[in-house]
XYZ file of C-alpha atoms in Angstrom:
596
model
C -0.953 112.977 -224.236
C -3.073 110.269 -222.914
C -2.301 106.760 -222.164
C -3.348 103.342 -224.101
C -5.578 101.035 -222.341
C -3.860 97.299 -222.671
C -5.845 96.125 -225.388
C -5.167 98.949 -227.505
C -1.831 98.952 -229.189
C 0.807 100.186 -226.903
C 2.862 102.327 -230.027
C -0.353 104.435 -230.101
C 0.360 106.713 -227.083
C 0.271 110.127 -228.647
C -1.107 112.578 -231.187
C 1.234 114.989 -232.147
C 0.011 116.653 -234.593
C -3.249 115.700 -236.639
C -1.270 114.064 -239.590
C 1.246 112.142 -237.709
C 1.194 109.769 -234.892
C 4.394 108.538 -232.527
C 5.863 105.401 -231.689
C 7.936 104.616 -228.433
C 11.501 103.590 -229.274
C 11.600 99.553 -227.788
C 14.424 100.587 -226.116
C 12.973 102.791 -223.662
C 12.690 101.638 -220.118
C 11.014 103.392 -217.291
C 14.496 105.182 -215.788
C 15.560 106.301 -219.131
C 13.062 109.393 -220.815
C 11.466 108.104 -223.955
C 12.697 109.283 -227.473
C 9.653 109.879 -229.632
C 9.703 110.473 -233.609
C 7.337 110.558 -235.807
C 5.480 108.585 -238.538
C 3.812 109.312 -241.576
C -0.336 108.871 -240.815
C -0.977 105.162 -240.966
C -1.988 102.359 -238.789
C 0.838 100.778 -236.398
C 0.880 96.765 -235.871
C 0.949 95.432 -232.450
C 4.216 93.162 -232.681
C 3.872 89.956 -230.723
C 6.967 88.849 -230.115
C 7.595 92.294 -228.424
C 4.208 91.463 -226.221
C 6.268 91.786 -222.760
C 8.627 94.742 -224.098
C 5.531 96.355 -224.936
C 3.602 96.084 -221.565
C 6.765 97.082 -219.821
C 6.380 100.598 -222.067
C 2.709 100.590 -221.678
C 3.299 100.491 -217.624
C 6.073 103.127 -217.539
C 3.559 105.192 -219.809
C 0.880 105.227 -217.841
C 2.637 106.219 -214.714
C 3.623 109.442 -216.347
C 1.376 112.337 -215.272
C -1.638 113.310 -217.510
C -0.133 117.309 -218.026
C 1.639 115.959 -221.685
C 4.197 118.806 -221.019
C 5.214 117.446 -217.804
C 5.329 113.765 -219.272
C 8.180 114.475 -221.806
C 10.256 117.200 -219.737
C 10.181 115.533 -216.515
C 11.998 112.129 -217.360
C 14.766 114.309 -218.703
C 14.560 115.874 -216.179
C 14.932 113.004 -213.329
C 17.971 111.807 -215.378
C 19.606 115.142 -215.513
C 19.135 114.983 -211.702
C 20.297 111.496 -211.160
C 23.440 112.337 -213.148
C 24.529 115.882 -212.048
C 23.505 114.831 -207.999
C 26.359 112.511 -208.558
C 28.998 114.804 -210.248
C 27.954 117.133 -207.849
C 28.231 115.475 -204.761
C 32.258 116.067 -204.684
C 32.048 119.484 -205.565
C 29.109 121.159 -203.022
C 26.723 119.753 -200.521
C 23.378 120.459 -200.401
C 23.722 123.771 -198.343
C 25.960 125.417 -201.338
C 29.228 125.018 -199.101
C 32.281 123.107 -200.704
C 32.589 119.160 -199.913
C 35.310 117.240 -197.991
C 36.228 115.847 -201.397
C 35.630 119.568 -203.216
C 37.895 121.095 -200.673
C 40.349 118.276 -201.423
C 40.776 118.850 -205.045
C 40.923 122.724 -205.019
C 43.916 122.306 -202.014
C 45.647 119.821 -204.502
C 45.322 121.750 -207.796
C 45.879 124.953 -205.483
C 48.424 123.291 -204.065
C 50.584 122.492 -207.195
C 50.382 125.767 -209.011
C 51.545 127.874 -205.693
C 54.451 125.083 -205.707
C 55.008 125.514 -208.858
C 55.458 128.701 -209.277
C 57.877 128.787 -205.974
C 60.558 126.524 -207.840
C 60.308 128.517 -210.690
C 61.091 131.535 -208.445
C 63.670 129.551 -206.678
C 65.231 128.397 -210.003
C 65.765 131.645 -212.085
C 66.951 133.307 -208.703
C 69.483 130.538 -208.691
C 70.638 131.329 -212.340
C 70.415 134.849 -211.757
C 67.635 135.197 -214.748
C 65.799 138.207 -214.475
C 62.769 137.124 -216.732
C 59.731 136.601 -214.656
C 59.597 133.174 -213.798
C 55.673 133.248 -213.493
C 55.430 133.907 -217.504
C 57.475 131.533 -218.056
C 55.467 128.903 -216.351
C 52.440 130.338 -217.954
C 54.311 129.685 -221.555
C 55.097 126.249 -219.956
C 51.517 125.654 -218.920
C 49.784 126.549 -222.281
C 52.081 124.563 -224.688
C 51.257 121.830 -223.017
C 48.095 122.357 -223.391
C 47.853 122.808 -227.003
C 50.263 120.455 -227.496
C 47.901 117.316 -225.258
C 44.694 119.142 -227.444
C 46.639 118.588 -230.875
C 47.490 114.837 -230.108
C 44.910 113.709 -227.023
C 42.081 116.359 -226.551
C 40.475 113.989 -223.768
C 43.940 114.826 -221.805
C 43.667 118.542 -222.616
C 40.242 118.499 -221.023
C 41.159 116.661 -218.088
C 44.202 118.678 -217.345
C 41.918 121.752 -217.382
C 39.120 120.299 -215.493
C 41.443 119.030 -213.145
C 43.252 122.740 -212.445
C 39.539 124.554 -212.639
C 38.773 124.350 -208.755
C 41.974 126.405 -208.677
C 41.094 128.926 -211.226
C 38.291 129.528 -210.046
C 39.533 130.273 -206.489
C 41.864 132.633 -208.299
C 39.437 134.367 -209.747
C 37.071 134.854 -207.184
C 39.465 136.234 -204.988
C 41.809 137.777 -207.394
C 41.388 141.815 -205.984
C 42.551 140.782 -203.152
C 45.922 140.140 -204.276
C 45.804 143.951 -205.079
C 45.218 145.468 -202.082
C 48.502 145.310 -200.089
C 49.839 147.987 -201.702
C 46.647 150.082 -201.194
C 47.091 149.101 -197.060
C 50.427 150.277 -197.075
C 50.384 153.306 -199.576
C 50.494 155.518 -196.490
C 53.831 154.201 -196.139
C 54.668 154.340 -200.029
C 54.263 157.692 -200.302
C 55.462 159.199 -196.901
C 58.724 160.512 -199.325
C 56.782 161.493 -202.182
C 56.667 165.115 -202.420
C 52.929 166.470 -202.753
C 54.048 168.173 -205.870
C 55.909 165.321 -207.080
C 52.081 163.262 -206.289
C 50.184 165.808 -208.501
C 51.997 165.212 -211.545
C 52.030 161.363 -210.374
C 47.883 161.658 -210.688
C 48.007 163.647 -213.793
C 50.274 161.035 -215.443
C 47.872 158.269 -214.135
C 44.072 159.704 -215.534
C 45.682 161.278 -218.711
C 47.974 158.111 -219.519
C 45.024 155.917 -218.687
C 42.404 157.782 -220.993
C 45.641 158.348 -223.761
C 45.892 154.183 -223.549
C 42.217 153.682 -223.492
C 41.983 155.772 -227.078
C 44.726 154.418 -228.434
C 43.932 150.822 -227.982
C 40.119 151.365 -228.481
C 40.943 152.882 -231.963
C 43.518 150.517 -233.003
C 41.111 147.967 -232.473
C 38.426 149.827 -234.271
C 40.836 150.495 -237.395
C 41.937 146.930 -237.712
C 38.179 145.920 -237.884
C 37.651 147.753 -240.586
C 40.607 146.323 -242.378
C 40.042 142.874 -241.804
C 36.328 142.305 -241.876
C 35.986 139.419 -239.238
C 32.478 138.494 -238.374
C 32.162 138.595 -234.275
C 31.612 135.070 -233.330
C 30.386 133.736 -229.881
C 33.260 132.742 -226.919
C 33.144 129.832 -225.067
C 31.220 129.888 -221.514
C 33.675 131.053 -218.891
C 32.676 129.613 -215.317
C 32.052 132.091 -212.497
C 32.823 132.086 -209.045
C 29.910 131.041 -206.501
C 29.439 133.909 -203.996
C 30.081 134.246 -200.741
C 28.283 132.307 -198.167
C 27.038 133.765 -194.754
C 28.751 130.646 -193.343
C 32.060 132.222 -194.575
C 31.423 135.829 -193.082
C 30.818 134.565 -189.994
C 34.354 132.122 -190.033
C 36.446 135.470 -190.780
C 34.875 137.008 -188.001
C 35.449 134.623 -186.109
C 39.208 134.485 -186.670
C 39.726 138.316 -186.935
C 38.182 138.759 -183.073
C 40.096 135.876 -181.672
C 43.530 136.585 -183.807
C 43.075 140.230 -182.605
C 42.751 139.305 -179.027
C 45.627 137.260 -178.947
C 47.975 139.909 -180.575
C 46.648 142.452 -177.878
C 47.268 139.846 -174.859
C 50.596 138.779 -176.304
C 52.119 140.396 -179.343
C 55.048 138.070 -179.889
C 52.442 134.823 -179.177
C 53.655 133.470 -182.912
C 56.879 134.255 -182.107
C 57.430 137.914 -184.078
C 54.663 140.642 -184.229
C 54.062 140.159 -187.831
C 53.219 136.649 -187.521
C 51.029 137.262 -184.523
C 49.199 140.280 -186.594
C 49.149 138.356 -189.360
C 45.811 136.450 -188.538
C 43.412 139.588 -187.741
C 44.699 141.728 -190.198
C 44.231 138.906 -193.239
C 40.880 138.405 -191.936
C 40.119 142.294 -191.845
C 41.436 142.553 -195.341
C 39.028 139.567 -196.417
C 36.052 140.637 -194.979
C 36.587 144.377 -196.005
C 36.362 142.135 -199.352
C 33.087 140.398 -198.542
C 31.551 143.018 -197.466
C 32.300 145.297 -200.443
C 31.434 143.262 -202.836
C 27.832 143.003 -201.464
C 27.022 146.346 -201.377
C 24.975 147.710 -204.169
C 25.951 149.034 -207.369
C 25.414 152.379 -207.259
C 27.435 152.357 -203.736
C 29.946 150.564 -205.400
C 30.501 153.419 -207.914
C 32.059 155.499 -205.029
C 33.160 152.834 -202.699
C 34.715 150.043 -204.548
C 35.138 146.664 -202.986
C 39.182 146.785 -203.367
C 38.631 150.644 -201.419
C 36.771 149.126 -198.789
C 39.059 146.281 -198.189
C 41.687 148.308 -198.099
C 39.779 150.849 -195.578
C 39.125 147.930 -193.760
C 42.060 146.582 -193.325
C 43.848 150.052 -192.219
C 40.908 150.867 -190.112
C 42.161 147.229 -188.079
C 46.072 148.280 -188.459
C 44.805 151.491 -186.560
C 42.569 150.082 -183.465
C 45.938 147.914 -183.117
C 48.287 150.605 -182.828
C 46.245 152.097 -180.756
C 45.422 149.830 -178.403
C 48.757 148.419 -178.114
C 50.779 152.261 -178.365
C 52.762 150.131 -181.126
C 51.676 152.905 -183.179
C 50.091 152.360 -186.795
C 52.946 152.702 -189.156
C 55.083 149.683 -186.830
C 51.747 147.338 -187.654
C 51.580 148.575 -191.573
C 55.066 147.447 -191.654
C 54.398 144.129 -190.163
C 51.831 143.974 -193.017
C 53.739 143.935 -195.848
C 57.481 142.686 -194.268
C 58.601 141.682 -197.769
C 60.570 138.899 -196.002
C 60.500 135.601 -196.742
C 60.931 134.645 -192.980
C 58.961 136.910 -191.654
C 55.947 136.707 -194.036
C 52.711 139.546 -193.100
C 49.122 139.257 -194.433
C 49.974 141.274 -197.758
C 53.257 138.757 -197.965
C 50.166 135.953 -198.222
C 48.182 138.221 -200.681
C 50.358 138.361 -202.936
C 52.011 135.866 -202.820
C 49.384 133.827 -205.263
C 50.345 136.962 -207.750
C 52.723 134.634 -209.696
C 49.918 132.117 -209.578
C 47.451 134.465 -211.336
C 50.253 134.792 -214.178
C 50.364 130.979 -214.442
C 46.052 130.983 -214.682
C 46.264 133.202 -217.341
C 47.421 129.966 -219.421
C 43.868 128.017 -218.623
C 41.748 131.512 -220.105
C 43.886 131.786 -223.024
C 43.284 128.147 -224.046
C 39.940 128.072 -223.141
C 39.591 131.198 -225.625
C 41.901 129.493 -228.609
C 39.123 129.815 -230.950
C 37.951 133.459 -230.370
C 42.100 134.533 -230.435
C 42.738 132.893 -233.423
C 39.808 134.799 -235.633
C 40.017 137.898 -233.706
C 44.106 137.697 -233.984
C 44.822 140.831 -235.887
C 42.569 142.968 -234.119
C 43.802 141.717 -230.768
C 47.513 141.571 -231.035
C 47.752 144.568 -233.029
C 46.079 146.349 -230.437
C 47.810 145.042 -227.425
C 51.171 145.547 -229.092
C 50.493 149.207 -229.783
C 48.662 150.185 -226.802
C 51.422 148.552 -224.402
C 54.352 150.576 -226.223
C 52.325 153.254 -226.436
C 51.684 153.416 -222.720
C 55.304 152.521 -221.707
C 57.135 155.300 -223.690
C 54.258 157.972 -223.142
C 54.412 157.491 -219.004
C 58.588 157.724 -219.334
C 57.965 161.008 -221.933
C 55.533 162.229 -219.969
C 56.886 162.058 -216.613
C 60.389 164.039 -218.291
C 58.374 166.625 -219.596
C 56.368 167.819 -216.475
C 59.421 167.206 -214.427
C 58.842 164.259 -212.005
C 61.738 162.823 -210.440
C 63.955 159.463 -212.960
C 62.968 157.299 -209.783
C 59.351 157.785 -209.633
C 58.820 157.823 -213.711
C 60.674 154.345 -213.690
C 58.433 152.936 -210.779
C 54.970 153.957 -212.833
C 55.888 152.908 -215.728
C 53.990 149.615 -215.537
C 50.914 151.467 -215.303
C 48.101 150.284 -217.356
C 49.755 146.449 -216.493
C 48.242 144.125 -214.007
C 49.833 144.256 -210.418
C 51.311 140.814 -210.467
C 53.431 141.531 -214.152
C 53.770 145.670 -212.858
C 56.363 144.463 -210.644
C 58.355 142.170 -212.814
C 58.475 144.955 -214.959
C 60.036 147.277 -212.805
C 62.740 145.300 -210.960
C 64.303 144.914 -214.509
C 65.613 148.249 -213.373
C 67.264 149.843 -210.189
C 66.185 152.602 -207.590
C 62.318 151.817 -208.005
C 59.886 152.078 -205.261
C 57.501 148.598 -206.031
C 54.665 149.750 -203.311
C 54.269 152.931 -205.271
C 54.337 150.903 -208.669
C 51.493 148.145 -207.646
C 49.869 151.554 -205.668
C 50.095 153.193 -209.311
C 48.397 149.985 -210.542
C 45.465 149.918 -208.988
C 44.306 153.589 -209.084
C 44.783 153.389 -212.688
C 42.463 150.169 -212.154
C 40.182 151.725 -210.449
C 39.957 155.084 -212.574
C 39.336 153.051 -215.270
C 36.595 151.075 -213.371
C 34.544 154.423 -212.434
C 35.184 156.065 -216.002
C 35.664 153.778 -219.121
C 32.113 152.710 -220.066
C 31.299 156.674 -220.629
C 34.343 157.472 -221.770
C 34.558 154.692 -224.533
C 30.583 155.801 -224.953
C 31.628 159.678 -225.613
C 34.478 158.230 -227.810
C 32.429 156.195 -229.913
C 33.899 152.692 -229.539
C 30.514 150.702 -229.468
C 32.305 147.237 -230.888
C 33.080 144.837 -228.406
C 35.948 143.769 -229.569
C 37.191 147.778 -229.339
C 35.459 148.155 -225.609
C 37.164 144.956 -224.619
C 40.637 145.142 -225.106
C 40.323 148.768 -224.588
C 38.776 148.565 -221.029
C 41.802 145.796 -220.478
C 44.657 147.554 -222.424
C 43.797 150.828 -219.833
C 42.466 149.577 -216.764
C 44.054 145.577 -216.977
C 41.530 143.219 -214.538
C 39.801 145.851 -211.952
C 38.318 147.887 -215.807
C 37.923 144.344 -216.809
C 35.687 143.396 -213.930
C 33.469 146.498 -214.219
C 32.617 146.032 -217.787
C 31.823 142.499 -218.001
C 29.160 143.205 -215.201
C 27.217 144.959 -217.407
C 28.686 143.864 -221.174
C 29.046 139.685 -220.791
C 29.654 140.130 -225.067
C 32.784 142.105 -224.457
C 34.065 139.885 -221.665
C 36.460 137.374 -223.393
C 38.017 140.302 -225.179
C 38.753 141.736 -221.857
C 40.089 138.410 -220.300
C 42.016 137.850 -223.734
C 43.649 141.011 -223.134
C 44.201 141.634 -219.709
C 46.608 138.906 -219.504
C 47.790 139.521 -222.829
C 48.660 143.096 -222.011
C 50.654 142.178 -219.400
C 52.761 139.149 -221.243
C 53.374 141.978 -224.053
C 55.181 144.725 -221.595
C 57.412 142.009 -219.865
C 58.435 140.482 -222.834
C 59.546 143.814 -224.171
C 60.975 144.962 -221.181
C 63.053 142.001 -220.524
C 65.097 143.297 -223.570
C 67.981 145.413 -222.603
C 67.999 147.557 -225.985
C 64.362 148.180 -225.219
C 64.884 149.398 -221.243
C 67.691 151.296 -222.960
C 65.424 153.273 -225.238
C 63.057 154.310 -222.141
C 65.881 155.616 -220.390
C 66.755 157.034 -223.613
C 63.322 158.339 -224.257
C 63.033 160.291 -220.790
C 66.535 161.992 -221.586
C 65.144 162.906 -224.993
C 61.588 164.693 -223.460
C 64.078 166.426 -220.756
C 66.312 168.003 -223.732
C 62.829 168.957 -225.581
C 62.170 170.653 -222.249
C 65.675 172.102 -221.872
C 65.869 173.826 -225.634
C 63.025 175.480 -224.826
C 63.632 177.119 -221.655
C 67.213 177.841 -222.789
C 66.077 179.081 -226.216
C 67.783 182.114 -224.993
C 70.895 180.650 -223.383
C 72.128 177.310 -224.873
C 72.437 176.445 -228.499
C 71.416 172.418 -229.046
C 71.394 170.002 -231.225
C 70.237 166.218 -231.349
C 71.779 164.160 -233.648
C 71.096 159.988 -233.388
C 70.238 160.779 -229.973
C 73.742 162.568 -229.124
C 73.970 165.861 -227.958
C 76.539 168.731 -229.027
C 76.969 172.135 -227.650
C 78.191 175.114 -228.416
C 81.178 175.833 -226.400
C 81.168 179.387 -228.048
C 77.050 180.279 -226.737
C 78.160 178.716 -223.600
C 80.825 180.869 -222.768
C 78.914 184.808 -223.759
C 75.967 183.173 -220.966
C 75.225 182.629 -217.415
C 75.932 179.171 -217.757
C 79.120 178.918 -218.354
C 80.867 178.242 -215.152
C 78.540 175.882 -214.233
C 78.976 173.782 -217.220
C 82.922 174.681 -217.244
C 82.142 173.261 -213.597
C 80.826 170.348 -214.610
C 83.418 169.303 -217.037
C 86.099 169.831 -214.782
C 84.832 167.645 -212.402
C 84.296 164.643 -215.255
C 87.102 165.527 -216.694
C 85.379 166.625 -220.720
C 85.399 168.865 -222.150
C 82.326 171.232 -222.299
C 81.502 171.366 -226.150
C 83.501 168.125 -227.426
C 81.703 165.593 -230.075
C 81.229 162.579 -228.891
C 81.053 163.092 -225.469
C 77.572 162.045 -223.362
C 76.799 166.265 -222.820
C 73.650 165.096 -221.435
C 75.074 164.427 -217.996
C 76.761 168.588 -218.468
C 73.039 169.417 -220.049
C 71.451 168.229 -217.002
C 73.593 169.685 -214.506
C 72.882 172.684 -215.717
C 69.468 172.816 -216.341
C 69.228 171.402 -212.316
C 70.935 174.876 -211.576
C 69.061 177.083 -213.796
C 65.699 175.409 -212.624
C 66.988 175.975 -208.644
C 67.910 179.644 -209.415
C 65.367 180.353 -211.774
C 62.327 178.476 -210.895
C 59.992 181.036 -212.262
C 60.570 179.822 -215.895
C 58.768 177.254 -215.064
């Protein structure tokens, strides 16, 4: 596109195409790009009362360069670049690193959601409510949203651009509030029998491929019922990566922290504190470093393994080096006391802030859970029952001790909702539960895009809340690498997932029925090993025996025994015979372990 001379008339500046010809909108200016449309083919009349407006356009035109590509991208854009250098400024400088004023508004928004989920915390201690305060927030959090969107969307917006510096932050560092339990699984586990771990690992790759079907053809059915066309999500904002600037900070702090500790281990006044420095920044950079190496590394060591690798390999050069020994330093890792906080205290302590985020991806994705609703609540509803009665079932029938089938129950549920779940109920071990958590997380990271391949869920919407239902965020993560389409469905239902189990768990009647449940799979279990020995019958979940096959067996003085010492009667209606019924079965298993 060439320029007009000044004698020629200045709305002549283009040809287009060879029927039409274009005329420069008068309100162009030189810092603003010019809007061009076009005319039929006729003859354009210089204007002379626009004689300076039209010199003005004519200079500004022929400044342009002569590439007629060039001259109608390149205003737009200078202005895209005079308006985004602005916004940007407070957000990153030029070398990619955060901004005074950047750093400012994530510690503020950071800032209020850690505080408020603390006086949450602090409040339903106080009233002795045992509902997780976090969800509760969450619910707080999103009706306000939709509630600012119904009446003053310009307030919705700003309340979620205003909490997105914090969200993101979340998000990009969200595996790390995982890994404390990994660090200290050594611990976990020390009472865990190895027979008692076996069945714990058969529960956890059986349950999570059991979940993973079930959700993936729930989804799949309800498809095919309702006949919703896939639309596309809204854009979800990822996290920048890590800087070199960063690596070199946390190595910083874990070589002078860790020097410290070894000159003076009470320098911070207890040894937790003073390890608390070099064994955050260990767990970080284990992190970091992970999560650059390359894929197909990844596949065998995944960024969450080699943080926690990392951070046990620092626990270890400690104990060492100081004779503390490593199992005093993996303590002061994970105190679990509020005055006396470790690095995994830190960690997860944003876990009830992740619960409150979940509110900011849920509204973002209003659109997308409102047409997919049937497919996506149906499924979450059936795969989260499904995987809390299966794991208490399952765990009855192969045997595995009440305690440890209580702590995994949570299984396919994200860390920070895991352990709401399961101090609803007594005599749990938590590390094992948020341990539980994220193998299943990471089984499901390694396995579910060939498993849901061999299975034949190809849908999104099926591979989404599938991966999620199974493998909650760590499944989530390693699918939406490589399937962006499935993504929201993943998001959508990781948190949903988790929301779903602790809302039906906070129910007594329903932590009844998986108590229930497991006594039910043990009698299955007992009616078949004492086909021979003890007649019994379930009837609405009551059990009645025989008093006259109890007394011609083996048996009978232990359950004569038994009822002595409650003071029943062996064979009475009525009475809870389970308690007798397990007795029992605890002897015949000790005496006669080869049935078996």
């Amino acid at each position: 596109m060439a320029a007009t001379s000044s004698s020629s008339s200045p709305c002549m500046i283009a040809s287009l195409r060879s029927s039409h010809r274009c005329r420069l909108s008068p309100s162009a200016t030189a810092t603003s790009p010019p809007r061009l449309r076009t005319l039929p083919p006729r003859r354009c009349r210089r204007n002379p009362s626009s004689s300076s407006s039209s010199s003005r356009q004519a200079a500004a035109i022929s400044m342009a360069p002569a590439n007629p590509r060039h001259r109608l991208i390149a205003p737009i854009h200078a202005a895209a670049a005079a308006g985004g250098g602005g916004g940007g400024a407070g957000a990153t400088s030029p070398s990619g690193l955060p901004s005074l004023v950047g750093i400012a508004h994530l510690l503020v928004s950071l800032g209020i959601v850690l505080a408020s989920d603390k006086f949450l915390k602090q409040a339903f201690a106080a009233a002795s409510i045992k509902f997780p305060s976090a969800l509760f927030g969450m619910f707080c959090v999103f009706s306000v949203l939709v509630v600012l969107d119904a009446f003053a969307p310009a307030l919705a917006k700003g309340f979620m651009d205003f909490f997105e510096p914090a969200t993101l932050f979340i998000q990009r560092w969200l595996p790390l509030f995982y890994v404390p339990s990994l660090v200290v699984l050594p611990l976990a586990v020390r009472d865990v029998p190895a027979a008692s771990g076996l069945k714990i690992f058969l529960i956890i790759f059986g349950g999570w491929f059991a979940s993973l079907m079930v959700a993936g053809y729930t989804a799949l059915t309800v498809r095919k019922i309702v006949q919703t066309q896939l639309i596309p999500a809204e854009p979800m904002s990822k996290p920048s990566p890590f800087a070199t600037l960063e690596f070199w900070a946390w190595g910083a702090v874990f070589v002078a922290s860790f020097a410290v500790a070894y000159v003076n281990p009470t320098a911070l006044g207890t040894t937790a504190r003073t390890c608390l420095p070099f064994l955050l920044a260990s767990t970080v950079l284990g992190y970091m470093v992970g999560s650059g190496l390359p894929s197909g590394v990844k596949k065998v060591l995944h960024p969450i393994i080699c943080c926690a690798l990392s951070a046990d390999l620092a626990a270890i050069a400690y104990g060492y080096l100081s004779r503390s020994g490593v199992d005093a330093v993996l303590g002061d890792y994970l105190t679990k006391a509020p005055s006396n906080p470790g690095a995994g205290d830190v960690l997860m302590g944003f876990l009830g802030s992740v619960i409150i985020s979940f509110a900011f991806s849920m509204f973002k994705q209003r659109k997308l859970v409102k047409r997919h609703a049937a497919e996506i609540f149906t499924s979450i509803a059936i795969a989260s029952t499904f995987s809390l009665y299966s794991t208490a079932i399952l765990g009855r029938v192969i045997g595995l001790e009440p305690s440890l089938t209580i702590s995994i129950l949570p299984r396919c549920i994200t860390v920070a909702l895991a352990l709401s779940i399961v101090s609803f109920f007594e005599g749990v071990n938590s590390s094992l539960t948020a341990a539980v958590v994220v193998l299943t997380g990471l089984i499901g990271a390694n396995f579910v895009q060939a498993a849901m391949d061999k299975l034949g869920l190809n849908d999104p919407i099926a591979r989404g809340i599938g991966t999620a239902s199974s493998a909650h965020g760590l499944g989530t993560a390693a699918l939406s690498a490589k399937e962006p389409e499935a993504l929201p469905f993943c998001a959508i239902a990781y948190g949903l997932t988790g929301i779903f189990g602790s809302l039906i768990c906070s129910v007594p009647a329903v932590r009844q029925s998986l108590s229930d449940a497991r006594k039910i799979a043990r009698i299955y279990v007992y009616r078949h090993i004492f086909c021979d020995y003890v007649s019994v019958v379930i009837r609405s979940k009551r059990v009645i025996l025989y008093p006259s096959v109890l007394t011609t067996t083996k048996l009978a003085p232990t359950f004569h025994e038994a009822a002595a010492a409650l003071q029943q009667p062996a064979g009475e209606q009525g009475t809870d015979s389970v308690v007798l019924l397990e007795l029992a079965f605890d002897h015949f298993v000790t005496q006669r372990t080869k049935c078996l």
